[in-house]
Structures are given as structure tokens and as C-alpha cells.
mmCIF file of C-alpha atoms in Angstrom:
data_model
loop_
_atom_site.group_PDB
_atom_site.id
_atom_site.type_symbol
_atom_site.label_atom_id
_atom_site.label_comp_id
_atom_site.label_asym_id
_atom_site.label_seq_id
_atom_site.Cartn_x
_atom_site.Cartn_y
_atom_site.Cartn_z
ATOM 1 C CA UNK A 502 -12.734 -33.372 369.372
ATOM 2 C CA UNK A 503 -10.363 -36.310 368.978
ATOM 3 C CA UNK A 504 -10.118 -38.375 365.809
ATOM 4 C CA UNK A 505 -12.895 -40.942 365.560
ATOM 5 C CA UNK A 506 -15.097 -39.181 368.094
ATOM 6 C CA UNK A 507 -18.620 -38.728 366.811
ATOM 7 C CA UNK A 508 -19.990 -35.163 366.955
ATOM 8 C CA UNK A 509 -22.423 -34.449 369.751
ATOM 9 C CA UNK A 510 -26.013 -34.301 368.625
ATOM 10 C CA UNK A 511 -27.506 -30.842 368.615
ATOM 11 C CA UNK A 512 -30.716 -30.078 370.409
ATOM 12 C CA UNK A 513 -33.309 -29.187 367.797
ATOM 13 C CA UNK A 514 -36.998 -28.515 367.761
ATOM 14 C CA UNK A 515 -39.051 -31.474 366.430
ATOM 15 C CA UNK A 516 -39.776 -29.731 363.113
ATOM 16 C CA UNK A 517 -36.071 -28.985 362.614
ATOM 17 C CA UNK A 518 -35.064 -32.531 363.480
ATOM 18 C CA UNK A 519 -37.667 -33.922 361.119
ATOM 19 C CA UNK A 520 -36.391 -31.648 358.349
ATOM 20 C CA UNK A 521 -32.824 -32.854 358.938
ATOM 21 C CA UNK A 522 -33.898 -36.474 358.658
ATOM 22 C CA UNK A 523 -35.781 -35.685 355.452
ATOM 23 C CA UNK A 524 -32.775 -33.889 353.998
ATOM 24 C CA UNK A 525 -30.513 -36.859 354.790
ATOM 25 C CA UNK A 526 -33.002 -39.315 353.289
ATOM 26 C CA UNK A 527 -33.431 -37.169 350.185
ATOM 27 C CA UNK A 528 -29.667 -37.145 349.648
ATOM 28 C CA UNK A 529 -29.199 -40.874 350.232
ATOM 29 C CA UNK A 530 -32.161 -42.005 348.145
ATOM 30 C CA UNK A 531 -30.942 -39.679 345.404
ATOM 31 C CA UNK A 532 -27.437 -41.115 345.507
ATOM 32 C CA UNK A 533 -28.636 -44.709 345.646
ATOM 33 C CA UNK A 534 -32.042 -46.360 345.565
ATOM 34 C CA UNK A 535 -34.782 -47.367 347.935
ATOM 35 C CA UNK A 536 -33.381 -50.894 348.260
ATOM 36 C CA UNK A 537 -29.785 -49.796 348.818
ATOM 37 C CA UNK A 538 -30.495 -47.334 351.644
ATOM 38 C CA UNK A 539 -31.192 -48.512 355.185
ATOM 39 C CA UNK A 540 -32.693 -46.671 358.117
ATOM 40 C CA UNK A 541 -29.295 -47.010 359.819
ATOM 41 C CA UNK A 542 -27.699 -45.166 356.877
ATOM 42 C CA UNK A 543 -30.253 -42.385 357.157
ATOM 43 C CA UNK A 544 -29.917 -42.128 360.933
ATOM 44 C CA UNK A 545 -26.140 -41.879 360.687
ATOM 45 C CA UNK A 546 -26.302 -39.238 357.950
ATOM 46 C CA UNK A 547 -28.827 -37.213 359.949
ATOM 47 C CA UNK A 548 -26.914 -37.623 363.205
ATOM 48 C CA UNK A 549 -29.843 -39.175 365.049
ATOM 49 C CA UNK A 550 -30.645 -42.450 366.738
ATOM 50 C CA UNK A 551 -32.468 -44.858 364.453
ATOM 51 C CA UNK A 552 -35.608 -44.998 366.654
ATOM 52 C CA UNK A 553 -36.172 -41.316 365.881
ATOM 53 C CA UNK A 554 -36.876 -42.223 362.262
ATOM 54 C CA UNK A 555 -39.684 -44.490 363.398
ATOM 55 C CA UNK A 556 -40.848 -41.798 365.816
ATOM 56 C CA UNK A 557 -41.142 -39.107 363.156
ATOM 57 C CA UNK A 558 -42.062 -41.150 360.098
ATOM 58 C CA UNK A 559 -43.031 -44.674 361.102
ATOM 59 C CA UNK A 560 -40.268 -46.405 359.163
ATOM 60 C CA UNK A 561 -38.223 -46.458 355.976
ATOM 61 C CA UNK A 562 -41.216 -46.896 353.671
ATOM 62 C CA UNK A 563 -43.106 -43.945 355.121
ATOM 63 C CA UNK A 564 -39.975 -41.801 355.039
ATOM 64 C CA UNK A 565 -39.401 -42.660 351.387
ATOM 65 C CA UNK A 566 -42.987 -41.737 350.519
ATOM 66 C CA UNK A 567 -42.534 -38.411 352.280
ATOM 67 C CA UNK A 568 -39.380 -37.759 350.220
ATOM 68 C CA UNK A 569 -41.351 -38.516 347.046
ATOM 69 C CA UNK A 570 -44.155 -36.197 348.178
ATOM 70 C CA UNK A 571 -41.700 -33.437 349.064
ATOM 71 C CA UNK A 572 -40.017 -33.635 345.660
ATOM 72 C CA UNK A 573 -43.087 -34.085 343.486
ATOM 73 C CA UNK A 574 -45.421 -31.459 344.937
ATOM 74 C CA UNK A 575 -44.634 -28.010 343.574
ATOM 75 C CA UNK A 576 -43.627 -26.008 346.659
ATOM 76 C CA UNK A 577 -45.696 -22.946 347.467
ATOM 77 C CA UNK A 578 -42.675 -20.587 347.182
ATOM 78 C CA UNK A 579 -42.600 -21.293 343.423
ATOM 79 C CA UNK A 580 -45.721 -19.164 342.990
ATOM 80 C CA UNK A 581 -45.854 -17.209 346.255
ATOM 81 C CA UNK A 582 -45.175 -13.474 346.206
ATOM 82 C CA UNK A 583 -45.010 -13.241 342.423
ATOM 83 C CA UNK A 584 -44.897 -9.631 341.233
ATOM 84 C CA UNK A 585 -48.102 -7.915 340.169
ATOM 85 C CA UNK A 586 -47.248 -8.002 336.494
ATOM 86 C CA UNK A 587 -48.222 -9.858 333.309
ATOM 87 C CA UNK A 588 -49.068 -13.535 332.951
ATOM 88 C CA UNK A 589 -45.956 -14.001 330.824
ATOM 89 C CA UNK A 590 -43.591 -12.568 333.423
ATOM 90 C CA UNK A 591 -45.219 -14.373 336.344
ATOM 91 C CA UNK A 592 -45.058 -17.744 334.599
ATOM 92 C CA UNK A 593 -41.463 -17.170 333.531
ATOM 93 C CA UNK A 594 -40.506 -16.445 337.148
ATOM 94 C CA UNK A 595 -42.415 -19.516 338.364
ATOM 95 C CA UNK A 596 -40.673 -21.756 335.827
ATOM 96 C CA UNK A 597 -37.277 -20.387 336.825
ATOM 97 C CA UNK A 598 -38.012 -21.008 340.515
ATOM 98 C CA UNK A 599 -39.095 -24.583 339.760
ATOM 99 C CA UNK A 600 -35.904 -25.222 337.774
ATOM 100 C CA UNK A 601 -33.879 -23.894 340.703
ATOM 101 C CA UNK A 602 -35.599 -26.316 343.109
ATOM 102 C CA UNK A 603 -34.905 -29.262 340.787
ATOM 103 C CA UNK A 604 -31.310 -28.154 340.221
ATOM 104 C CA UNK A 605 -30.645 -28.052 343.975
ATOM 105 C CA UNK A 606 -32.127 -31.539 344.405
ATOM 106 C CA UNK A 607 -31.332 -33.128 341.055
ATOM 107 C CA UNK A 608 -30.362 -36.592 342.312
ATOM 108 C CA UNK A 609 -33.454 -36.919 344.477
ATOM 109 C CA UNK A 610 -35.662 -35.564 341.686
ATOM 110 C CA UNK A 611 -34.365 -38.117 339.202
ATOM 111 C CA UNK A 612 -34.877 -40.874 341.746
ATOM 112 C CA UNK A 613 -38.520 -40.029 342.427
ATOM 113 C CA UNK A 614 -39.416 -39.702 338.719
ATOM 114 C CA UNK A 615 -37.410 -42.787 337.760
ATOM 115 C CA UNK A 616 -38.769 -46.248 336.914
ATOM 116 C CA UNK A 617 -38.366 -47.576 340.465
ATOM 117 C CA UNK A 618 -40.659 -44.914 341.893
ATOM 118 C CA UNK A 619 -42.985 -44.822 338.924
ATOM 119 C CA UNK A 620 -43.876 -48.532 339.074
ATOM 120 C CA UNK A 621 -47.313 -49.808 339.899
ATOM 121 C CA UNK A 622 -47.194 -48.587 343.482
ATOM 122 C CA UNK A 623 -50.626 -47.288 344.497
ATOM 123 C CA UNK A 624 -49.277 -45.026 347.242
ATOM 124 C CA UNK A 625 -46.787 -43.357 344.927
ATOM 125 C CA UNK A 626 -49.490 -43.092 342.280
ATOM 126 C CA UNK A 627 -51.683 -41.248 344.783
ATOM 127 C CA UNK A 628 -48.832 -38.855 345.521
ATOM 128 C CA UNK A 629 -48.359 -38.231 341.790
ATOM 129 C CA UNK A 630 -52.071 -37.510 341.359
ATOM 130 C CA UNK A 631 -52.025 -35.152 344.335
ATOM 131 C CA UNK A 632 -48.927 -33.429 342.936
ATOM 132 C CA UNK A 633 -50.601 -32.927 339.544
ATOM 133 C CA UNK A 634 -53.651 -31.310 341.150
ATOM 134 C CA UNK A 635 -51.523 -28.965 343.259
ATOM 135 C CA UNK A 636 -49.405 -28.099 340.204
ATOM 136 C CA UNK A 637 -52.580 -27.149 338.326
ATOM 137 C CA UNK A 638 -53.539 -24.849 341.203
ATOM 138 C CA UNK A 639 -50.075 -23.269 341.187
ATOM 139 C CA UNK A 640 -50.134 -22.653 337.417
ATOM 140 C CA UNK A 641 -53.588 -21.061 337.518
ATOM 141 C CA UNK A 642 -52.467 -18.887 340.411
ATOM 142 C CA UNK A 643 -49.341 -17.751 338.579
ATOM 143 C CA UNK A 644 -51.337 -17.098 335.388
ATOM 144 C CA UNK A 645 -53.990 -15.042 337.254
ATOM 145 C CA UNK A 646 -56.617 -17.513 336.072
ATOM 146 C CA UNK A 647 -57.941 -18.918 339.345
ATOM 147 C CA UNK A 648 -61.377 -17.505 338.561
ATOM 148 C CA UNK A 649 -61.771 -19.343 335.246
ATOM 149 C CA UNK A 650 -64.984 -21.384 335.166
ATOM 150 C CA UNK A 651 -65.726 -22.205 331.513
ATOM 151 C CA UNK A 652 -63.839 -25.301 330.444
ATOM 152 C CA UNK A 653 -62.145 -25.433 333.830
ATOM 153 C CA UNK A 654 -61.887 -29.222 333.988
ATOM 154 C CA UNK A 655 -60.436 -29.412 330.477
ATOM 155 C CA UNK A 656 -57.975 -26.675 331.369
ATOM 156 C CA UNK A 657 -56.852 -28.488 334.509
ATOM 157 C CA UNK A 658 -56.522 -31.714 332.522
ATOM 158 C CA UNK A 659 -54.224 -29.981 330.033
ATOM 159 C CA UNK A 660 -52.105 -28.501 332.819
ATOM 160 C CA UNK A 661 -51.801 -31.930 334.452
ATOM 161 C CA UNK A 662 -50.674 -33.321 331.097
ATOM 162 C CA UNK A 663 -48.125 -30.507 330.865
ATOM 163 C CA UNK A 664 -46.712 -31.874 334.129
ATOM 164 C CA UNK A 665 -45.837 -35.140 332.387
ATOM 165 C CA UNK A 666 -44.027 -33.236 329.651
ATOM 166 C CA UNK A 667 -42.234 -31.183 332.293
ATOM 167 C CA UNK A 668 -40.863 -34.342 333.922
ATOM 168 C CA UNK A 669 -39.733 -35.678 330.534
ATOM 169 C CA UNK A 670 -38.056 -32.355 329.720
ATOM 170 C CA UNK A 671 -36.191 -32.421 333.034
ATOM 171 C CA UNK A 672 -34.707 -35.797 332.051
ATOM 172 C CA UNK A 673 -33.545 -34.293 328.757
ATOM 173 C CA UNK A 674 -31.774 -31.619 330.784
ATOM 174 C CA UNK A 675 -30.346 -33.661 333.642
ATOM 175 C CA UNK A 676 -29.676 -37.046 332.022
ATOM 176 C CA UNK A 677 -29.337 -36.666 328.268
ATOM 177 C CA UNK A 678 -27.901 -33.150 328.313
ATOM 178 C CA UNK A 679 -29.849 -32.327 325.148
ATOM 179 C CA UNK A 680 -31.342 -29.213 326.740
ATOM 180 C CA UNK A 681 -29.347 -26.761 328.794
ATOM 181 C CA UNK A 682 -30.955 -24.781 331.569
ATOM 182 C CA UNK A 683 -31.719 -21.745 329.415
ATOM 183 C CA UNK A 684 -33.299 -23.868 326.676
ATOM 184 C CA UNK A 685 -35.353 -25.758 329.250
ATOM 185 C CA UNK A 686 -36.624 -22.501 330.742
ATOM 186 C CA UNK A 687 -37.650 -21.155 327.322
ATOM 187 C CA UNK A 688 -39.254 -24.441 326.297
ATOM 188 C CA UNK A 689 -41.327 -24.791 329.468
ATOM 189 C CA UNK A 690 -42.352 -21.132 329.627
ATOM 190 C CA UNK A 691 -43.383 -20.958 325.982
ATOM 191 C CA UNK A 692 -45.196 -24.301 326.200
ATOM 192 C CA UNK A 693 -47.352 -23.351 329.183
ATOM 193 C CA UNK A 694 -48.090 -19.931 327.698
ATOM 194 C CA UNK A 695 -49.159 -21.528 324.420
ATOM 195 C CA UNK A 696 -51.367 -23.957 326.339
ATOM 196 C CA UNK A 697 -53.106 -21.153 328.230
ATOM 197 C CA UNK A 698 -53.342 -18.533 325.484
ATOM 198 C CA UNK A 699 -53.817 -20.643 322.337
ATOM 199 C CA UNK A 700 -54.770 -24.247 323.077
ATOM 200 C CA UNK A 701 -57.249 -23.576 325.872
ATOM 201 C CA UNK A 702 -59.197 -20.928 323.876
ATOM 202 C CA UNK A 703 -59.190 -23.294 320.877
ATOM 203 C CA UNK A 704 -60.726 -26.047 323.001
ATOM 204 C CA UNK A 705 -63.402 -23.620 324.187
ATOM 205 C CA UNK A 706 -64.133 -22.558 320.625
ATOM 206 C CA UNK A 707 -64.500 -26.171 319.571
ATOM 207 C CA UNK A 708 -66.895 -26.793 322.442
ATOM 208 C CA UNK A 709 -69.015 -23.876 321.285
ATOM 209 C CA UNK A 710 -69.076 -25.223 317.768
ATOM 210 C CA UNK A 711 -67.269 -22.112 316.543
ATOM 211 C CA UNK A 712 -64.337 -21.693 314.182
ATOM 212 C CA UNK A 713 -63.127 -18.643 316.079
ATOM 213 C CA UNK A 714 -60.086 -18.585 318.276
ATOM 214 C CA UNK A 715 -61.023 -15.667 320.560
ATOM 215 C CA UNK A 716 -60.022 -16.339 324.178
ATOM 216 C CA UNK A 717 -62.652 -16.105 326.890
ATOM 217 C CA UNK A 718 -62.783 -12.823 328.787
ATOM 218 C CA UNK A 719 -61.016 -14.360 331.791
ATOM 219 C CA UNK A 720 -58.021 -15.407 329.706
ATOM 220 C CA UNK A 721 -57.860 -12.070 327.832
ATOM 221 C CA UNK A 722 -57.933 -10.054 331.043
ATOM 222 C CA UNK A 723 -55.056 -12.006 332.556
ATOM 223 C CA UNK A 724 -52.780 -11.862 329.542
#
């Protein structure tokens, strides 16, 4: 290939091509901002013709929203195929997998949790709400607590709130440098375990009008 000659485009299946465009957009939005990145930039980085972006996503706005969704929603592999072991070990593994995902995509992650994305945009807000609900499902799955019924809505509310702390903690790690990766892992793992094993039973006890702190049977059996 001579100097200045553009590489020939590879033939890919639609799903693979779409994934390549998403990967290019994730990188560019992470390195810049929504306003600074054009569809031409994304097409060039992905090695596709610009009309393909419209074909697969509808346009720059829709592609950006898909990047936000991809980054914010906890991927299934974080909690898939966890070993048949204790709640503590399963959650620790899940936290470590989540940190690894963020570490691989740190620029894009910081972009989608930054002030530009977190403004009063109703579509992004809907994605955030969807992400919080899926995260609650993933945590309950990892903690072997999917069958919990008593105080379930309060429990899910607390897990969703934990998600906000998780995003703040990731900024301490990636921007401020006040937490290293090991400290972040310990902080997040201990925090979610305390929520599930101490705070949640305490909320149930308060609801029952009791001073006791005995966890419900479902929480004890999964610990």
C-alpha cells in the first residue's frame, strides 16, 4: 500500500460493523465532547462511509445516546457465570469486573457521567434510570438475593442510590487520584456488603417496629 492510500474497507457482518462504529464513537466522544465530534470524524475513525452511521443509528445524536447506554448499563458479563460461592466472594468478583470495564473505557466513562451528559436531557435521564434498574438486578443476582420479597422496593432503592456513590467514587479514582484501584475495589465491595447485610436488615427491623437487627431468612441464607 503506497503512502497516503487509504486502507480498503473490510467486509463485515452488520453486527460487527455496528460494533466498530460504536467503538470509534466511544473513543472519540471520550477524547473530546459531543459538540466537538462530527459524524465525519466517526466515519473516518471507523473506516466507513458516513451514510452508514445514519443507516445503523439514525444520526450523531442517536449514536451518542447508544454510547451513553452502552457505558452506563452494567454489562451482563459482570455478573454472568459467577462461581457458586458466598455472597462476599461473588460481589467482590462483580466489583472487580466492573472496575475492569471502566478502566478499559475510562475516557468514555468520564464523558458519559460528566456534566455535559448529566444535564437536563430527558433521553439521557431515561437511560440513567434504566441503567440503575438493571444495576439493581445485577447486584441482587450476584448477591443470591433475587428471591427477596420483603422490603424489596426499599432494597432496590438503596442499591440504585449506591449507583450514584459508585459513579462519584470512580471520579475519585480516575480524576482526583485520591483512591487507587485497590482502595476503590475495597470501598465498593465493603459498601455494598454493608448495605445488603446491615442496612437492609435494619430498615426491615424499623418497618416491623422492632429494635432487633436480625436479617430476614433470605438475606441470612445467601450470606
